[in-house]
Short mmCIF file of C-alpha atoms in Angstrom, two decimals:
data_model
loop_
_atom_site.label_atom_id
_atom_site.label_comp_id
_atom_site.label_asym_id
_atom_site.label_seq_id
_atom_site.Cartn_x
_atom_site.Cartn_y
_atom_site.Cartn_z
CA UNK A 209 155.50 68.64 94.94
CA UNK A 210 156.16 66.29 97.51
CA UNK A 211 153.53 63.21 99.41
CA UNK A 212 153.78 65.61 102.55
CA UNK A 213 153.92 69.16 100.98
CA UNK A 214 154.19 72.50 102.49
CA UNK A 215 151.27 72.74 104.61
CA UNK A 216 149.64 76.07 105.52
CA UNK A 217 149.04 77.05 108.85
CA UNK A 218 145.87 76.92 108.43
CA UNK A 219 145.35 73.50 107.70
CA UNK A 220 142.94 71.66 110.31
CA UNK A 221 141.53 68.17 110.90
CA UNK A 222 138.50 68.04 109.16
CA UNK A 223 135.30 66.70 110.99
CA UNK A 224 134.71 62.65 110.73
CA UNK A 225 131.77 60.80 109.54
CA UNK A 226 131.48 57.30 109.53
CA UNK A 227 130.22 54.96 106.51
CA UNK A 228 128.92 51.51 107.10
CA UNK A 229 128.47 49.52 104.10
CA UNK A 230 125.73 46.43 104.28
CA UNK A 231 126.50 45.09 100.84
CA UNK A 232 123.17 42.82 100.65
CA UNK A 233 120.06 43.10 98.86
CA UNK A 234 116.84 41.10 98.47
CA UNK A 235 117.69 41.40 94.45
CA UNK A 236 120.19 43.25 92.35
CA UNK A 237 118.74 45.64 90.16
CA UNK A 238 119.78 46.20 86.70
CA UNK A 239 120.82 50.03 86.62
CA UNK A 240 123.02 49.69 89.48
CA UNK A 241 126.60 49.40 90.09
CA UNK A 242 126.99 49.57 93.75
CA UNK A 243 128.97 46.54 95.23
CA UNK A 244 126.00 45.05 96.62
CA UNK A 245 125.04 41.06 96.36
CA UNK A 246 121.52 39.13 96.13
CA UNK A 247 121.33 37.60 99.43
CA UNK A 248 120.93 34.58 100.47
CA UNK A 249 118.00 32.42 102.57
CA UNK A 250 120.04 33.55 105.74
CA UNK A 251 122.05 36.96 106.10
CA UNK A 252 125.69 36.40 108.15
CA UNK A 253 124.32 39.10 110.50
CA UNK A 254 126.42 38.61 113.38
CA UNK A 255 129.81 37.47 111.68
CA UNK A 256 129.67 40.66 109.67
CA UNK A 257 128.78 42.87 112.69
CA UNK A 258 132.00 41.10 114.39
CA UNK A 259 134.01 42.06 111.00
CA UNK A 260 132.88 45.43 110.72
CA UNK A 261 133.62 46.27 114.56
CA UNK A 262 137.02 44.36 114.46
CA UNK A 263 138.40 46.98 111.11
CA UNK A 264 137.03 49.50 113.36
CA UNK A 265 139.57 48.36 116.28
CA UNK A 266 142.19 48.93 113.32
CA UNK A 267 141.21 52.48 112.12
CA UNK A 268 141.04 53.75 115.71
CA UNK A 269 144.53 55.58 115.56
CA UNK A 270 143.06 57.72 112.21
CA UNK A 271 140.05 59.13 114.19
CA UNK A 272 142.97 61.28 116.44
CA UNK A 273 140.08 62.42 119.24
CA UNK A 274 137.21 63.55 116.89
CA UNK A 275 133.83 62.47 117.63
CA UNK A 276 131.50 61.46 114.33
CA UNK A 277 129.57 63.68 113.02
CA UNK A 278 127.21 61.48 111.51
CA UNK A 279 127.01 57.55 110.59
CA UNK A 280 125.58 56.19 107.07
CA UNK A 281 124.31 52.64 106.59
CA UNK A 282 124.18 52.51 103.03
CA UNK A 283 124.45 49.21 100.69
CA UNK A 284 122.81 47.25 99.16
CA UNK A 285 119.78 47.17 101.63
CA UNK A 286 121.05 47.80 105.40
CA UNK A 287 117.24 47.38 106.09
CA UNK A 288 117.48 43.82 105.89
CA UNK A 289 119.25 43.42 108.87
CA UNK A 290 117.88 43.04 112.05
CA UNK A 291 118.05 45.90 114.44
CA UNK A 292 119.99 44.05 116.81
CA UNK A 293 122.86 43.61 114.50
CA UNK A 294 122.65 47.45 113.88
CA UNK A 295 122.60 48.26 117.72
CA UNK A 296 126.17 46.57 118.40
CA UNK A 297 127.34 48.89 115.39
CA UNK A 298 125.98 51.93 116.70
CA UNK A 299 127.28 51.16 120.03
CA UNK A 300 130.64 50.07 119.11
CA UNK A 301 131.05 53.25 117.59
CA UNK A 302 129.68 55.14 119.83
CA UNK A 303 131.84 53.71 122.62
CA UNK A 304 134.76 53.55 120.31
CA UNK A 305 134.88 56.75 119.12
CA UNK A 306 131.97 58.94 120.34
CA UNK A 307 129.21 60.89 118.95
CA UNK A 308 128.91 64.53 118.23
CA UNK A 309 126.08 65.80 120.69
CA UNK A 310 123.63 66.33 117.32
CA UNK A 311 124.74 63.29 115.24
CA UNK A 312 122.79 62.58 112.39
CA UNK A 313 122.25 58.58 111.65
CA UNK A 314 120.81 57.37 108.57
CA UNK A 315 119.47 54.21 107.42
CA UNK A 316 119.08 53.54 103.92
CA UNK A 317 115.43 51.19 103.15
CA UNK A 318 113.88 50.18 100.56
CA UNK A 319 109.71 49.43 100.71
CA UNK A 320 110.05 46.05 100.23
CA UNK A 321 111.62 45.74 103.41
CA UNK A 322 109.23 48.14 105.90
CA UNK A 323 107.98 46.72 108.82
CA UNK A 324 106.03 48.51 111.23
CA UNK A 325 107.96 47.17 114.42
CA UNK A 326 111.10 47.01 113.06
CA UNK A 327 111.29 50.67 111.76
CA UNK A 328 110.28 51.72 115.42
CA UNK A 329 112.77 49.60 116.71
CA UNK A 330 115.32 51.40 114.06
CA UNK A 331 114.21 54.71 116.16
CA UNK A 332 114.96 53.88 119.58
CA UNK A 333 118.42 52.84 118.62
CA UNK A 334 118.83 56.16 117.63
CA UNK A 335 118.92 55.83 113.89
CA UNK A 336 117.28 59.56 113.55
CA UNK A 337 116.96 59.73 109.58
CA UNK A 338 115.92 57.27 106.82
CA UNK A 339 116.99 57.54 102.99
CA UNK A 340 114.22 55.46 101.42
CA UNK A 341 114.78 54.13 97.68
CA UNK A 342 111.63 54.88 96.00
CA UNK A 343 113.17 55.26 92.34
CA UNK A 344 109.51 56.00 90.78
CA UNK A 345 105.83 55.03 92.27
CA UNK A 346 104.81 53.72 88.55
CA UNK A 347 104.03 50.41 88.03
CA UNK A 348 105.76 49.84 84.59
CA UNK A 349 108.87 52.17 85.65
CA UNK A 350 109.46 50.11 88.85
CA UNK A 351 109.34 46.76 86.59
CA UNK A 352 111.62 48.17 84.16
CA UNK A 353 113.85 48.84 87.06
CA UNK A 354 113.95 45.61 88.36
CA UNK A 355 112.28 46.94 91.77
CA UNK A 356 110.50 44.76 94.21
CA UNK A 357 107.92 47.28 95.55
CA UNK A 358 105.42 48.59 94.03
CA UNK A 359 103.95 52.49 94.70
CA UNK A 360 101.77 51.63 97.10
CA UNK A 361 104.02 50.26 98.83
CA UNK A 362 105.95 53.11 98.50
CA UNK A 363 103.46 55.48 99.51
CA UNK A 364 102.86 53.16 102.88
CA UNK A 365 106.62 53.38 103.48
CA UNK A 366 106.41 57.03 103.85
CA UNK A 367 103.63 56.67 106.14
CA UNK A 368 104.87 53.94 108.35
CA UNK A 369 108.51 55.60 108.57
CA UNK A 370 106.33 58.87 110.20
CA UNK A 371 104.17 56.45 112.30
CA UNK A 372 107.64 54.94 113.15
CA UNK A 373 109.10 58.61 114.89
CA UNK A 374 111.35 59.77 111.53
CA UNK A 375 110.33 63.01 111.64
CA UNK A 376 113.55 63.53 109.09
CA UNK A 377 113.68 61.38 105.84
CA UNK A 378 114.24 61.36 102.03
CA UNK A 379 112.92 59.88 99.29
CA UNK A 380 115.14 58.57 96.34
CA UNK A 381 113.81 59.49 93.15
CA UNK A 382 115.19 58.81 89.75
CA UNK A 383 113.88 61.00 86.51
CA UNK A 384 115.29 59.75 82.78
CA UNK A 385 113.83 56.49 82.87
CA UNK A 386 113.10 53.99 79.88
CA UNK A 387 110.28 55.37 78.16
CA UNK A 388 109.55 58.36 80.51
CA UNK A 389 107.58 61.31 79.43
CA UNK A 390 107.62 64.62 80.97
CA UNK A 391 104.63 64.24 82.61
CA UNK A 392 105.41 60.78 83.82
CA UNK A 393 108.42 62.36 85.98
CA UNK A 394 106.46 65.06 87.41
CA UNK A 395 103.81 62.89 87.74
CA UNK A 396 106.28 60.76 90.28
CA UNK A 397 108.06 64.20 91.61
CA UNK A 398 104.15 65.21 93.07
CA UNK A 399 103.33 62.18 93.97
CA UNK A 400 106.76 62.07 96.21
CA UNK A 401 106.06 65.88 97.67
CA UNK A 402 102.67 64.86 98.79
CA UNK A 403 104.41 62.63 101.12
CA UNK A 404 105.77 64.88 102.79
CA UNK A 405 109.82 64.18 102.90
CA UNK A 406 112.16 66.53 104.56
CA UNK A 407 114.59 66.12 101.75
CA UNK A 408 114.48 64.48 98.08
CA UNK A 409 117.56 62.91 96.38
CA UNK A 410 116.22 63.83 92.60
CA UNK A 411 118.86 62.26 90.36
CA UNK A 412 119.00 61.10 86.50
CA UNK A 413 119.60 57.66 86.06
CA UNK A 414 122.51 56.76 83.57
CA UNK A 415 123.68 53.39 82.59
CA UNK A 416 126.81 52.66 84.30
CA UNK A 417 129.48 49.81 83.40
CA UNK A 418 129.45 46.29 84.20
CA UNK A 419 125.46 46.62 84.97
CA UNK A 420 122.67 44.72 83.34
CA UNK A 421 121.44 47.98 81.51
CA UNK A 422 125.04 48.63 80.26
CA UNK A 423 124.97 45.63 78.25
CA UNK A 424 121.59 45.40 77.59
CA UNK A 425 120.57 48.93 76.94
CA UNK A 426 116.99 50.03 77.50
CA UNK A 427 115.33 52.99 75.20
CA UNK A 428 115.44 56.52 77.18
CA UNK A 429 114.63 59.91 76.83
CA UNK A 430 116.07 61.98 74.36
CA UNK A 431 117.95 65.15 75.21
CA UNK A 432 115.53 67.08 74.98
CA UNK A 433 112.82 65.21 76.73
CA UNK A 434 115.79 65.51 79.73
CA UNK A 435 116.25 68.83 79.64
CA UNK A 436 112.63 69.46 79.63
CA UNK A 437 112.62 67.01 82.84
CA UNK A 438 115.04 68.62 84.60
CA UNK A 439 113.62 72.18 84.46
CA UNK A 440 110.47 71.81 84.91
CA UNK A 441 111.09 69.57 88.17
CA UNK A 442 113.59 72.22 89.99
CA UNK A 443 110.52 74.61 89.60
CA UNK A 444 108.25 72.35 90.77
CA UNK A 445 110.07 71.40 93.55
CA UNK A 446 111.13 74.99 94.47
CA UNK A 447 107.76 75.57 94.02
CA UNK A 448 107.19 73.70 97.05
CA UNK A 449 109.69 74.96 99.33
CA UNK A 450 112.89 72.15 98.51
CA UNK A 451 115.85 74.34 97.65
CA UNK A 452 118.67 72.72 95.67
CA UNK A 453 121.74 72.85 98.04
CA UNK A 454 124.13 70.21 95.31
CA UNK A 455 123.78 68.86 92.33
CA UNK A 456 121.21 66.20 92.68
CA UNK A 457 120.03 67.22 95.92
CA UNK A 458 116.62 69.02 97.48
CA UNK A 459 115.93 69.83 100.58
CA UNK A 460 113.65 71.98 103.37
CA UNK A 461 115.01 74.69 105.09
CA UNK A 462 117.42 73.06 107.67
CA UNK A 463 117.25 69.60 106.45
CA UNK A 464 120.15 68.98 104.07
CA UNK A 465 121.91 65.83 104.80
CA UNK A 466 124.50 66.30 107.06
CA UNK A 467 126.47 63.18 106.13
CA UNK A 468 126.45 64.14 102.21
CA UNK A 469 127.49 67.50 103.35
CA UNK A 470 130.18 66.10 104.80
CA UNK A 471 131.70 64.59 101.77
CA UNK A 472 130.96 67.82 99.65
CA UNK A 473 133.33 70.09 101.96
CA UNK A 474 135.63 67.57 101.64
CA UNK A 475 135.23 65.99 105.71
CA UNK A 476 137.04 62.64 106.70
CA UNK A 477 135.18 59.76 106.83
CA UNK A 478 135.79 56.42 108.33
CA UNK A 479 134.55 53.59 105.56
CA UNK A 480 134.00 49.96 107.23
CA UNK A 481 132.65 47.12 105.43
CA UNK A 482 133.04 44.98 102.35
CA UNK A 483 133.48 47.42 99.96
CA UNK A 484 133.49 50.65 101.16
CA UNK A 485 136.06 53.98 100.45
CA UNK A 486 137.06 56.08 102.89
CA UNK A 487 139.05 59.43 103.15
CA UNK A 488 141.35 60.59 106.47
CA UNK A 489 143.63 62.83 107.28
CA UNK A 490 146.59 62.70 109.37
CA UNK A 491 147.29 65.35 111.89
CA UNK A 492 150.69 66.18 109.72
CA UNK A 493 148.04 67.34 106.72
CA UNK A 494 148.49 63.98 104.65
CA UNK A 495 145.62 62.79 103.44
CA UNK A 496 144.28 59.22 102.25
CA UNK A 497 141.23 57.68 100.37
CA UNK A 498 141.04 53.73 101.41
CA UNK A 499 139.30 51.12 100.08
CA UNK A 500 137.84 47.77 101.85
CA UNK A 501 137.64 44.34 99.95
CA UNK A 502 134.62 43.80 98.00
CA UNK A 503 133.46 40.68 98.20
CA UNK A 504 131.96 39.95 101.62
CA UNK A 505 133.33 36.26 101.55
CA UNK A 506 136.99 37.84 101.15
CA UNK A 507 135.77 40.68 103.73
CA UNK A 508 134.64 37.87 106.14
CA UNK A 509 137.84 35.61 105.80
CA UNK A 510 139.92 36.21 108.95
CA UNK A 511 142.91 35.32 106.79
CA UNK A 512 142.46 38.36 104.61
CA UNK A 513 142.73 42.32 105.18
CA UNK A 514 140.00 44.02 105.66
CA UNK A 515 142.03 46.60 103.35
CA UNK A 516 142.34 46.01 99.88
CA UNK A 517 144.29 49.23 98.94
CA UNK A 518 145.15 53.26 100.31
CA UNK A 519 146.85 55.98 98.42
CA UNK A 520 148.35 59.24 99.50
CA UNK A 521 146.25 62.35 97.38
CA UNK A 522 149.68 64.37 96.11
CA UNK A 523 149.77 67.72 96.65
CA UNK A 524 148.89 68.96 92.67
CA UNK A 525 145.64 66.30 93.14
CA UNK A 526 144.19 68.08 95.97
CA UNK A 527 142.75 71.54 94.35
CA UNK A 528 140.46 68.95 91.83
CA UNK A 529 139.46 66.10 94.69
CA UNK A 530 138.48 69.24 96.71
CA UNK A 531 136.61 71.41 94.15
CA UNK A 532 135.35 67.85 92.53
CA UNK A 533 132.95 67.77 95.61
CA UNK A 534 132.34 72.02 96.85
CA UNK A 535 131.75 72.44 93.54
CA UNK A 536 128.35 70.17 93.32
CA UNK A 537 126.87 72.59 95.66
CA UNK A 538 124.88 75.25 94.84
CA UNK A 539 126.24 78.16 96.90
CA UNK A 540 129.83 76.68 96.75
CA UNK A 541 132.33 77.22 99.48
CA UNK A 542 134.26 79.63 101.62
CA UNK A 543 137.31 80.01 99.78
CA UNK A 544 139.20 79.78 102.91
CA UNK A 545 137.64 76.21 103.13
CA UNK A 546 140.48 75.26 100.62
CA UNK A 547 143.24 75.66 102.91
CA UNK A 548 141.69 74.21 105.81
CA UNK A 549 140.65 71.13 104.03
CA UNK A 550 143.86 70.74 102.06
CA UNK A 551 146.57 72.50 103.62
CA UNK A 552 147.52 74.09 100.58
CA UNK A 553 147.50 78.49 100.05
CA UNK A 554 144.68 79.44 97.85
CA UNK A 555 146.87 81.11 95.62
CA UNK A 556 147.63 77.57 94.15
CA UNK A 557 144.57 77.71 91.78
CA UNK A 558 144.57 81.40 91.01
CA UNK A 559 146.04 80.63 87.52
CA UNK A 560 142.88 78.05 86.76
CA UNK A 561 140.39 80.18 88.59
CA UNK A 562 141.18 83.27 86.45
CA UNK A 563 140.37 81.03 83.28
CA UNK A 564 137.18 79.33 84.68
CA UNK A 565 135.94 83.11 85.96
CA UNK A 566 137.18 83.81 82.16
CA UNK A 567 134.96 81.23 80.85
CA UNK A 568 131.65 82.25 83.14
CA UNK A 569 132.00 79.18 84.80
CA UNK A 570 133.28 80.14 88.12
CA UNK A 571 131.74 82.90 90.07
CA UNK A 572 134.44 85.77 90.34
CA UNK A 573 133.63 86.25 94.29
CA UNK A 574 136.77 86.53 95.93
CA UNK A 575 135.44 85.54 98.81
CA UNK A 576 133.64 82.20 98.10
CA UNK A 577 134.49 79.39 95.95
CA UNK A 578 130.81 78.63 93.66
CA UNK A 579 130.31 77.88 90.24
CA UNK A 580 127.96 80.03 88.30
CA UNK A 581 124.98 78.57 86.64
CA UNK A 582 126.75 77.70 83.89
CA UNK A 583 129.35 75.91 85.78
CA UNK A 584 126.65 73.74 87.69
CA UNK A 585 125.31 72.66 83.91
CA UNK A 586 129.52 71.80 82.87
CA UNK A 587 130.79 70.84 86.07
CA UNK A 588 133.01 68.20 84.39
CA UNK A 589 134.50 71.11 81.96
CA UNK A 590 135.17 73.45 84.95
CA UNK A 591 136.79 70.88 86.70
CA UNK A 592 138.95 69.61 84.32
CA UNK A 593 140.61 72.97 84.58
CA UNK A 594 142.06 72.35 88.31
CA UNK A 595 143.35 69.06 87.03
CA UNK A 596 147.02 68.51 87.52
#
């Protein structure tokens, strides 16, 4: 099939999000891959604010009229900047491109970088949601994982963010960490419910590539201790009203993150900053995932592009980049998502839908596209069935 394909009628412009990527961080922690660099005695706040809002002058003719949805400040630690530099974002964008009238604006924080003042400052901009990076509230967890905040400090982070006007935030816990028992995990998971959190990223750590913990591997759970984990912490935390909505992630009723949600039913997003990815469509049903330049001194040289690379998604790649994201949540798709999003009939993955129903993997509703509980468990096997 060809770059520009037969597209359906019913193809339509998905709805845009906007990523901003702050690629500093007070230290870079072992178990993580992200592109995100120890910073400095002084952050290049305001020549990165002028970078990020001059590749935003040069993705203007992908947004074609749509307001965002929602914006992300994720890193690396986009708490360490000031919220001055994170006002001329926000309003760049919004005068830019426009906000939907109930966009959703989150700030990812660690503890170690609450303040009080700050945080309330955060709110008036209109930053309505924090992510906070807890990881675990135990001492000897938080050391293992290179963290610079201890639980306390976590605990207080929760409070001040309330004290602050987030009436909407999550905590980012990890389970599966070196050494940790069953009861140390749920031991963190209720000490992270009693705070309170609108939503809880829940999420087992694994050692990725070209990380401190890849090379140097620290002793975790077996298997079993894992599965164990894992069961006994969805019960807990259904227990206590957070229904699993996607693979990692809990929420109250009504408070699923927008912006993930986004990504999962396969939106557009606009990604800005060293480092970042994004994915847009063209009105003509073409649709690209770009990716920014990593390093922020090559991101901050005028003499380089912002731009470090795009690609067109053929045709035959679009039934697994789509499914590789509906599929994480729980209660799936509308099957008539699939043409929207990609352009393409749905009848293109009968042929691999018949053999993942086959399989129990893939619910046999007609009408929605959801894996079963099985599926959820070997999401990479049902997957690799819509491969091209």
């Amino acid at each position: 099939m060809s770059g520009t394909a037969d597209h359906a009628s019913g193809f339509r412009l998905p709805p845009l999000a906007a990523y901003v990527h702050i690629p500093w961080c007070v230290r870079k922690c072992p178990y993580c891959d992200f592109n995100s660099h120890a910073a400095g005695p002084q952050l290049p706040e305001r020549e990165y604010v002028d970078a990020v809002l001059a590749e935003l002058g040069q993705r203007l003719d992908q947004v074609h009229g749509r307001k965002l949805v929602s914006v992300f400040f994720g890193g690396g630690t986009p708490s360490l900047f000031s919220p001055q530099a994170l006002e001329r974002i926000i309003a760049g964008l919004e005068r830019r491109v426009g906000f939907a009238p109930d966009i959703e604006i989150t700030l990812e924080a660690n503890p170690g970088t609450f303040e009080q003042a700050k945080f309330r400052d955060y709110r008036s901009l209109g930053i309505n949601r924090l992510s906070i990076g807890v990881q675990s509230f135990q001492a000897d967890k938080l050391k293992a994982l290179g963290r610079i905040h201890d639980g306390e400090e976590a605990i207080r982070a929760a409070d001040m963010a309330r004290a602050a006007g987030f009436d909407n935030f999550n905590l980012d816990l990890m389970h599966g960490l070196p050494e940790q028992s069953l009861d140390d995990a749920l031991q963190d998971l209720r000490t992270a419910i009693a705070q309170q959190p609108t939503h809880l990223s829940w999420y087992q750590l694994t050692l990725e590539p070209n990380t401190v913990f890849w090379s140097q591997p620290p002793q975790l759970p077996e298997d079993d201790t894992l599965w164990d984990i894992q069961e006994a912490g969805q019960a807990l935390l259904a227990e206590h009203g957070y229904a699993q909505y996607e693979t990692s992630a809990y929420a109250q009723p009504g408070r699923q993150a927008r912006h993930n949600l986004n990504y999962w039913t396969f939106g557009d997003f606009l990604g800005l900053g060293a480092g970042a990815h994004g994915k847009l469509s063209g009105t003509d049903g073409v649709i690209h995932r770009t990716w920014n330049t990593r390093l922020p001194k090559d991101y901050l040289d005028p003499d380089k592009a912002f731009e470090a690379g795009r690609r067109v998604l053929a045709p035959d790649e679009l039934p697994f980049e789509f499914l590789m994201n509906a599929l994480r949540l729980t209660q799936g798709v509308p099957a008539t998502l699939f043409t929207e999003r990609t352009g393409l009939d749905l009848r293109e993955l009968n042929e691999a839908r018949r053999e993942a129903e086959r399989r129990g993997l893939l619910s046999p509703d007609a009408q929605r596209l959801v894996a079963t509980t099985q599926g959820q468990l070997f999401l990479n096997d049902l997957l690799q069935l819509f491969l091209p």
